[in-house]
PDB file of C-alpha atoms in Angstrom:
ATOM      1  CA  UNK C   1       4.284  -6.895  -5.477  1.00 96.00           C
ATOM      2  CA  UNK C   2       1.380  -8.223  -3.423  1.00 97.00           C
ATOM      3  CA  UNK C   3      -2.098  -6.698  -3.692  1.00 97.00           C
ATOM      4  CA  UNK C   4      -4.449  -7.150  -0.720  1.00 97.00           C
ATOM      5  CA  UNK C   5      -7.703  -6.887  -2.683  1.00 97.00           C
ATOM      6  CA  UNK C   6     -10.067  -4.162  -3.904  1.00 96.00           C
ATOM      7  CA  UNK C   7      -8.579  -3.712  -7.356  1.00 95.00           C
ATOM      8  CA  UNK C   8     -12.048  -3.025  -8.767  1.00 95.00           C
ATOM      9  CA  UNK C   9     -15.194  -0.944  -8.354  1.00 89.00           C
ATOM     10  CA  UNK C  10     -14.330   2.565  -7.159  1.00 80.00           C
ATOM     11  CA  UNK C  11     -12.926   3.952 -10.372  1.00 80.00           C
ATOM     12  CA  UNK C  12     -13.285   3.849 -14.136  1.00 87.00           C
ATOM     13  CA  UNK C  13     -10.197   1.694 -14.781  1.00 92.00           C
ATOM     14  CA  UNK C  14     -11.180  -1.481 -12.916  1.00 94.00           C
ATOM     15  CA  UNK C  15     -10.731  -3.821 -15.878  1.00 96.00           C
ATOM     16  CA  UNK C  16      -7.418  -2.239 -16.832  1.00 96.00           C
ATOM     17  CA  UNK C  17      -6.102  -2.623 -13.281  1.00 96.00           C
ATOM     18  CA  UNK C  18      -7.003  -6.326 -13.268  1.00 97.00           C
ATOM     19  CA  UNK C  19      -5.389  -6.771 -16.700  1.00 97.00           C
ATOM     20  CA  UNK C  20      -2.206  -5.101 -15.444  1.00 97.00           C
ATOM     21  CA  UNK C  21      -2.034  -7.200 -12.265  1.00 97.00           C
ATOM     22  CA  UNK C  22      -2.567 -10.365 -14.308  1.00 96.00           C
ATOM     23  CA  UNK C  23       0.020  -9.418 -16.946  1.00 97.00           C
ATOM     24  CA  UNK C  24       2.596  -8.543 -14.287  1.00 98.00           C
ATOM     25  CA  UNK C  25       1.873 -11.813 -12.422  1.00 96.00           C
ATOM     26  CA  UNK C  26       1.461 -10.001  -9.109  1.00 97.00           C
ATOM     27  CA  UNK C  27       0.227 -11.966  -6.119  1.00 97.00           C
ATOM     28  CA  UNK C  28      -3.382 -10.792  -5.669  1.00 98.00           C
ATOM     29  CA  UNK C  29      -6.184 -11.732  -3.300  1.00 98.00           C
ATOM     30  CA  UNK C  30      -9.881 -10.910  -3.523  1.00 97.00           C
ATOM     31  CA  UNK C  31     -11.280  -8.063  -1.470  1.00 97.00           C
ATOM     32  CA  UNK C  32     -14.927  -7.311  -0.795  1.00 97.00           C
ATOM     33  CA  UNK C  33     -15.129  -5.299  -4.028  1.00 96.00           C
ATOM     34  CA  UNK C  34     -14.143  -8.367  -6.035  1.00 98.00           C
ATOM     35  CA  UNK C  35     -17.089 -10.126  -4.396  1.00 97.00           C
ATOM     36  CA  UNK C  36     -19.335  -7.364  -5.711  1.00 97.00           C
ATOM     37  CA  UNK C  37     -18.048  -8.155  -9.186  1.00 97.00           C
ATOM     38  CA  UNK C  38     -18.286 -11.932  -8.882  1.00 97.00           C
ATOM     39  CA  UNK C  39     -21.512 -12.316  -6.901  1.00 97.00           C
ATOM     40  CA  UNK C  40     -23.761  -9.470  -8.076  1.00 96.00           C
ATOM     41  CA  UNK C  41     -26.579 -10.927 -10.163  1.00 94.00           C
ATOM     42  CA  UNK C  42     -26.095 -14.443  -8.771  1.00 96.00           C
ATOM     43  CA  UNK C  43     -27.934 -16.370  -6.065  1.00 97.00           C
ATOM     44  CA  UNK C  44     -24.949 -15.687  -3.775  1.00 97.00           C
ATOM     45  CA  UNK C  45     -25.685 -11.954  -3.669  1.00 97.00           C
ATOM     46  CA  UNK C  46     -27.704 -10.515  -0.780  1.00 96.00           C
ATOM     47  CA  UNK C  47     -31.033  -9.106  -1.944  1.00 95.00           C
ATOM     48  CA  UNK C  48     -29.950  -5.609  -0.838  1.00 96.00           C
ATOM     49  CA  UNK C  49     -27.401  -5.518  -3.678  1.00 96.00           C
ATOM     50  CA  UNK C  50     -30.303  -5.220  -6.121  1.00 94.00           C
ATOM     51  CA  UNK C  51     -31.277  -1.850  -4.621  1.00 94.00           C
ATOM     52  CA  UNK C  52     -29.786   0.655  -7.067  1.00 90.00           C
ATOM     53  CA  UNK C  53     -30.204   3.504  -4.589  1.00 90.00           C
ATOM     54  CA  UNK C  54     -27.798   1.733  -2.195  1.00 92.00           C
ATOM     55  CA  UNK C  55     -25.559  -0.017  -4.746  1.00 93.00           C
ATOM     56  CA  UNK C  56     -25.567   2.106  -7.917  1.00 91.00           C
ATOM     57  CA  UNK C  57     -22.032   1.037  -8.859  1.00 92.00           C
ATOM     58  CA  UNK C  58     -22.697  -2.683  -9.196  1.00 94.00           C
ATOM     59  CA  UNK C  59     -24.391  -2.762 -12.629  1.00 92.00           C
ATOM     60  CA  UNK C  60     -21.813  -0.294 -13.922  1.00 91.00           C
ATOM     61  CA  UNK C  61     -18.984  -2.465 -12.541  1.00 93.00           C
ATOM     62  CA  UNK C  62     -20.418  -5.540 -14.259  1.00 92.00           C
ATOM     63  CA  UNK C  63     -20.441  -3.720 -17.580  1.00 92.00           C
ATOM     64  CA  UNK C  64     -16.693  -3.057 -17.354  1.00 92.00           C
ATOM     65  CA  UNK C  65     -15.702  -6.737 -17.439  1.00 96.00           C
ATOM     66  CA  UNK C  66     -15.693  -9.447 -20.056  1.00 96.00           C
ATOM     67  CA  UNK C  67     -16.529 -12.965 -18.896  1.00 96.00           C
ATOM     68  CA  UNK C  68     -12.880 -13.926 -19.513  1.00 97.00           C
ATOM     69  CA  UNK C  69     -11.552 -11.173 -17.266  1.00 97.00           C
ATOM     70  CA  UNK C  70     -14.173 -11.945 -14.624  1.00 97.00           C
ATOM     71  CA  UNK C  71     -12.885 -15.547 -14.677  1.00 97.00           C
ATOM     72  CA  UNK C  72      -9.387 -14.273 -13.856  1.00 96.00           C
ATOM     73  CA  UNK C  73     -10.728 -12.557 -10.735  1.00 98.00           C
ATOM     74  CA  UNK C  74     -12.701 -15.707  -9.842  1.00 98.00           C
ATOM     75  CA  UNK C  75      -9.433 -17.660  -9.563  1.00 97.00           C
ATOM     76  CA  UNK C  76      -7.814 -15.306  -7.045  1.00 98.00           C
ATOM     77  CA  UNK C  77      -7.577 -16.664  -3.488  1.00 98.00           C
ATOM     78  CA  UNK C  78      -9.171 -15.011  -0.469  1.00 97.00           C
ATOM     79  CA  UNK C  79      -5.899 -15.046   1.465  1.00 98.00           C
ATOM     80  CA  UNK C  80      -2.307 -16.082   0.856  1.00 98.00           C
ATOM     81  CA  UNK C  81       0.643 -17.041   2.981  1.00 98.00           C
ATOM     82  CA  UNK C  82       4.113 -15.814   2.032  1.00 97.00           C
ATOM     83  CA  UNK C  83       7.244 -17.586   3.229  1.00 96.00           C
ATOM     84  CA  UNK C  84      10.451 -15.779   2.326  1.00 95.00           C
ATOM     85  CA  UNK C  85      13.734 -17.181   3.654  1.00 93.00           C
ATOM     86  CA  UNK C  86      14.894 -13.949   5.285  1.00 92.00           C
ATOM     87  CA  UNK C  87      11.858 -13.020   7.395  1.00 94.00           C
ATOM     88  CA  UNK C  88       8.924 -14.409   9.339  1.00 96.00           C
ATOM     89  CA  UNK C  89       5.967 -15.831   7.371  1.00 97.00           C
ATOM     90  CA  UNK C  90       3.271 -13.347   6.382  1.00 98.00           C
ATOM     91  CA  UNK C  91      -0.487 -13.820   6.064  1.00 98.00           C
ATOM     92  CA  UNK C  92      -2.097 -11.493   3.490  1.00 98.00           C
ATOM     93  CA  UNK C  93      -5.807 -10.858   4.023  1.00 98.00           C
ATOM     94  CA  UNK C  94      -8.242  -8.240   2.870  1.00 98.00           C
ATOM     95  CA  UNK C  95     -10.251  -7.536   6.012  1.00 98.00           C
ATOM     96  CA  UNK C  96      -9.400 -10.101   8.684  1.00 98.00           C
ATOM     97  CA  UNK C  97      -8.107 -13.668   8.408  1.00 97.00           C
ATOM     98  CA  UNK C  98     -11.730 -14.825   8.566  1.00 95.00           C
ATOM     99  CA  UNK C  99     -13.594 -12.283   6.433  1.00 97.00           C
ATOM    100  CA  UNK C 100     -12.970  -9.805   3.596  1.00 97.00           C
ATOM    101  CA  UNK C 101     -15.811  -7.672   5.021  1.00 97.00           C
ATOM    102  CA  UNK C 102     -14.603  -7.274   8.613  1.00 97.00           C
ATOM    103  CA  UNK C 103     -12.122  -4.400   9.154  1.00 97.00           C
ATOM    104  CA  UNK C 104      -8.992  -4.131  11.287  1.00 97.00           C
ATOM    105  CA  UNK C 105      -8.945  -0.438  12.169  1.00 97.00           C
ATOM    106  CA  UNK C 106      -5.811   1.318  13.454  1.00 96.00           C
ATOM    107  CA  UNK C 107      -7.735   2.443  16.548  1.00 96.00           C
ATOM    108  CA  UNK C 108      -9.156  -1.026  17.332  1.00 97.00           C
ATOM    109  CA  UNK C 109      -8.579  -2.173  20.883  1.00 97.00           C
ATOM    110  CA  UNK C 110      -6.041  -4.896  21.587  1.00 98.00           C
ATOM    111  CA  UNK C 111      -8.922  -7.207  22.505  1.00 98.00           C
ATOM    112  CA  UNK C 112     -10.612  -6.579  19.138  1.00 97.00           C
ATOM    113  CA  UNK C 113      -7.375  -7.341  17.302  1.00 98.00           C
ATOM    114  CA  UNK C 114      -6.786 -10.484  19.362  1.00 98.00           C
ATOM    115  CA  UNK C 115     -10.272 -11.755  18.554  1.00 98.00           C
ATOM    116  CA  UNK C 116      -9.837 -11.078  14.828  1.00 98.00           C
ATOM    117  CA  UNK C 117      -6.393 -12.700  14.693  1.00 98.00           C
ATOM    118  CA  UNK C 118      -7.194 -15.706  16.873  1.00 97.00           C
ATOM    119  CA  UNK C 119      -6.120 -18.884  15.097  1.00 96.00           C
ATOM    120  CA  UNK C 120      -3.727 -17.091  12.712  1.00 98.00           C
ATOM    121  CA  UNK C 121      -0.434 -18.993  12.715  1.00 97.00           C
ATOM    122  CA  UNK C 122       1.632 -16.291  11.032  1.00 97.00           C
ATOM    123  CA  UNK C 123       2.944 -13.571  13.337  1.00 96.00           C
ATOM    124  CA  UNK C 124       2.789 -10.897  10.608  1.00 98.00           C
ATOM    125  CA  UNK C 125      -0.521 -10.009   8.961  1.00 98.00           C
ATOM    126  CA  UNK C 126      -1.000  -7.549   6.103  1.00 98.00           C
ATOM    127  CA  UNK C 127      -4.602  -6.366   5.640  1.00 98.00           C
ATOM    128  CA  UNK C 128      -6.431  -3.919   3.427  1.00 97.00           C
ATOM    129  CA  UNK C 129     -10.172  -3.065   3.497  1.00 97.00           C
ATOM    130  CA  UNK C 130     -10.062   0.084   5.658  1.00 97.00           C
ATOM    131  CA  UNK C 131      -7.794   1.918   3.167  1.00 95.00           C
ATOM    132  CA  UNK C 132      -6.010   3.430   6.203  1.00 96.00           C
ATOM    133  CA  UNK C 133      -2.302   2.807   6.870  1.00 96.00           C
ATOM    134  CA  UNK C 134      -1.472   0.905  10.052  1.00 97.00           C
ATOM    135  CA  UNK C 135       1.400  -0.667  11.955  1.00 98.00           C
ATOM    136  CA  UNK C 136       0.164  -2.305  15.177  1.00 97.00           C
ATOM    137  CA  UNK C 137       1.476  -4.940  17.551  1.00 97.00           C
ATOM    138  CA  UNK C 138      -0.639  -7.076  19.830  1.00 97.00           C
ATOM    139  CA  UNK C 139       0.738 -10.113  21.650  1.00 97.00           C
ATOM    140  CA  UNK C 140       2.724 -12.156  19.099  1.00 97.00           C
ATOM    141  CA  UNK C 141       1.180 -10.467  16.047  1.00 98.00           C
ATOM    142  CA  UNK C 142       2.207  -7.455  14.032  1.00 97.00           C
ATOM    143  CA  UNK C 143      -0.458  -6.042  11.713  1.00 98.00           C
ATOM    144  CA  UNK C 144       0.219  -3.799   8.734  1.00 98.00           C
ATOM    145  CA  UNK C 145      -2.142  -1.996   6.391  1.00 98.00           C
ATOM    146  CA  UNK C 146      -0.490  -0.230   3.448  1.00 97.00           C
ATOM    147  CA  UNK C 147      -3.328   2.252   2.939  1.00 96.00           C
ATOM    148  CA  UNK C 148      -4.718   2.523  -0.584  1.00 94.00           C
ATOM    149  CA  UNK C 149      -3.279   3.414  -3.964  1.00 91.00           C
ATOM    150  CA  UNK C 150      -6.569   4.481  -5.564  1.00 87.00           C
ATOM    151  CA  UNK C 151      -9.013   5.277  -2.771  1.00 87.00           C
ATOM    152  CA  UNK C 152      -7.171   6.500   0.333  1.00 86.00           C
ATOM    153  CA  UNK C 153      -9.513   7.219   3.223  1.00 88.00           C
ATOM    154  CA  UNK C 154      -7.059   9.082   5.451  1.00 87.00           C
ATOM    155  CA  UNK C 155      -7.750  12.572   4.091  1.00 87.00           C
ATOM    156  CA  UNK C 156      -4.890  12.462   1.575  1.00 86.00           C
ATOM    157  CA  UNK C 157      -5.394  12.054  -2.153  1.00 88.00           C
ATOM    158  CA  UNK C 158      -1.955  10.534  -2.680  1.00 93.00           C
ATOM    159  CA  UNK C 159      -1.414   6.894  -3.581  1.00 94.00           C
ATOM    160  CA  UNK C 160      -0.344   4.938  -0.481  1.00 95.00           C
ATOM    161  CA  UNK C 161       1.627   1.713  -0.399  1.00 96.00           C
ATOM    162  CA  UNK C 162       4.002  -0.185   1.857  1.00 97.00           C
ATOM    163  CA  UNK C 163       7.476  -1.612   1.327  1.00 98.00           C
ATOM    164  CA  UNK C 164       8.495  -4.395   3.702  1.00 98.00           C
ATOM    165  CA  UNK C 165      12.165  -5.269   4.119  1.00 97.00           C
ATOM    166  CA  UNK C 166      13.517  -7.958   6.393  1.00 94.00           C
ATOM    167  CA  UNK C 167      16.271  -7.368   8.923  1.00 92.00           C
ATOM    168  CA  UNK C 168      16.558 -11.138   9.325  1.00 88.00           C
ATOM    169  CA  UNK C 169      14.324 -11.172  12.382  1.00 90.00           C
ATOM    170  CA  UNK C 170      11.326  -8.959  11.589  1.00 93.00           C
ATOM    171  CA  UNK C 171       9.807  -7.017   8.696  1.00 96.00           C
ATOM    172  CA  UNK C 172      10.653  -3.315   8.688  1.00 97.00           C
ATOM    173  CA  UNK C 173       7.970  -1.125   7.090  1.00 98.00           C
ATOM    174  CA  UNK C 174       8.378   1.941   4.940  1.00 98.00           C
ATOM    175  CA  UNK C 175       5.054   3.641   4.251  1.00 97.00           C
ATOM    176  CA  UNK C 176       5.143   5.535   0.992  1.00 97.00           C
ATOM    177  CA  UNK C 177       2.892   8.277  -0.343  1.00 95.00           C
ATOM    178  CA  UNK C 178       3.046   9.359  -3.971  1.00 95.00           C
ATOM    179  CA  UNK C 179       1.134  12.219  -5.562  1.00 95.00           C
ATOM    180  CA  UNK C 180      -0.188  11.735  -9.076  1.00 93.00           C
ATOM    181  CA  UNK C 181      -2.130  13.613 -11.728  1.00 94.00           C
ATOM    182  CA  UNK C 182      -5.824  12.862 -11.189  1.00 91.00           C
ATOM    183  CA  UNK C 183      -7.036  14.651 -14.323  1.00 95.00           C
ATOM    184  CA  UNK C 184      -7.008  11.467 -16.493  1.00 93.00           C
ATOM    185  CA  UNK C 185      -9.240   9.840 -13.873  1.00 91.00           C
ATOM    186  CA  UNK C 186     -11.715  12.745 -13.960  1.00 93.00           C
ATOM    187  CA  UNK C 187     -11.630  12.754 -17.760  1.00 96.00           C
ATOM    188  CA  UNK C 188     -12.470   9.046 -17.870  1.00 93.00           C
ATOM    189  CA  UNK C 189     -15.341   9.488 -15.394  1.00 92.00           C
ATOM    190  CA  UNK C 190     -16.719  12.118 -17.760  1.00 94.00           C
ATOM    191  CA  UNK C 191     -16.116  10.081 -20.919  1.00 93.00           C
ATOM    192  CA  UNK C 192     -17.956   7.101 -19.408  1.00 89.00           C
ATOM    193  CA  UNK C 193     -20.810   9.373 -18.246  1.00 90.00           C
ATOM    194  CA  UNK C 194     -20.347   8.021 -14.732  1.00 90.00           C
ATOM    195  CA  UNK C 195     -22.548  10.619 -13.029  1.00 88.00           C
ATOM    196  CA  UNK C 196     -25.495   9.851 -15.287  1.00 88.00           C
ATOM    197  CA  UNK C 197     -25.148   6.109 -14.722  1.00 85.00           C
ATOM    198  CA  UNK C 198     -24.268   5.959 -11.026  1.00 86.00           C
ATOM    199  CA  UNK C 199     -25.275   9.254  -9.459  1.00 81.00           C
TER     200      UNK C 199
END
């Protein structure tokens, strides 16, 4: 299991998700939401993050984490390379190979994808950030986005993920969509008084 960032921030179980990923020893990279956790309240944070009308979640997110668990997230890399014997190397990024904030959208032009992937040695790139599933080819690159387990932005409320299997030459994708009971999520939002704290 490889997680392409954004394990935290958009739901009430952020700390529990990080604890689970750590306990399971999954390969995880930081997404932009992990930067919200790690940089909010530091000199690294843009001044706009202090505006509670624009970023009401950030103080609430901070309150969910112990310093020990925050340190776990601080050790995650921004990108990883995977080299399995039976398929081409993969580069796992959150947004683009150069930035966790810059998206690779499914409807991006070939020129936009080329510019974002320029300098990437691996021919297969797996990205997150947009929370929208994708399988695109441009020149020598193939770009996948699994979608999102917790915050899909494609109009579906199902959990989305991607299984990659090698045929010895290339990675073959299977995009999966799983429905789940959202009531425990709503109950936890209510228990934590999320609306009162974050609007």
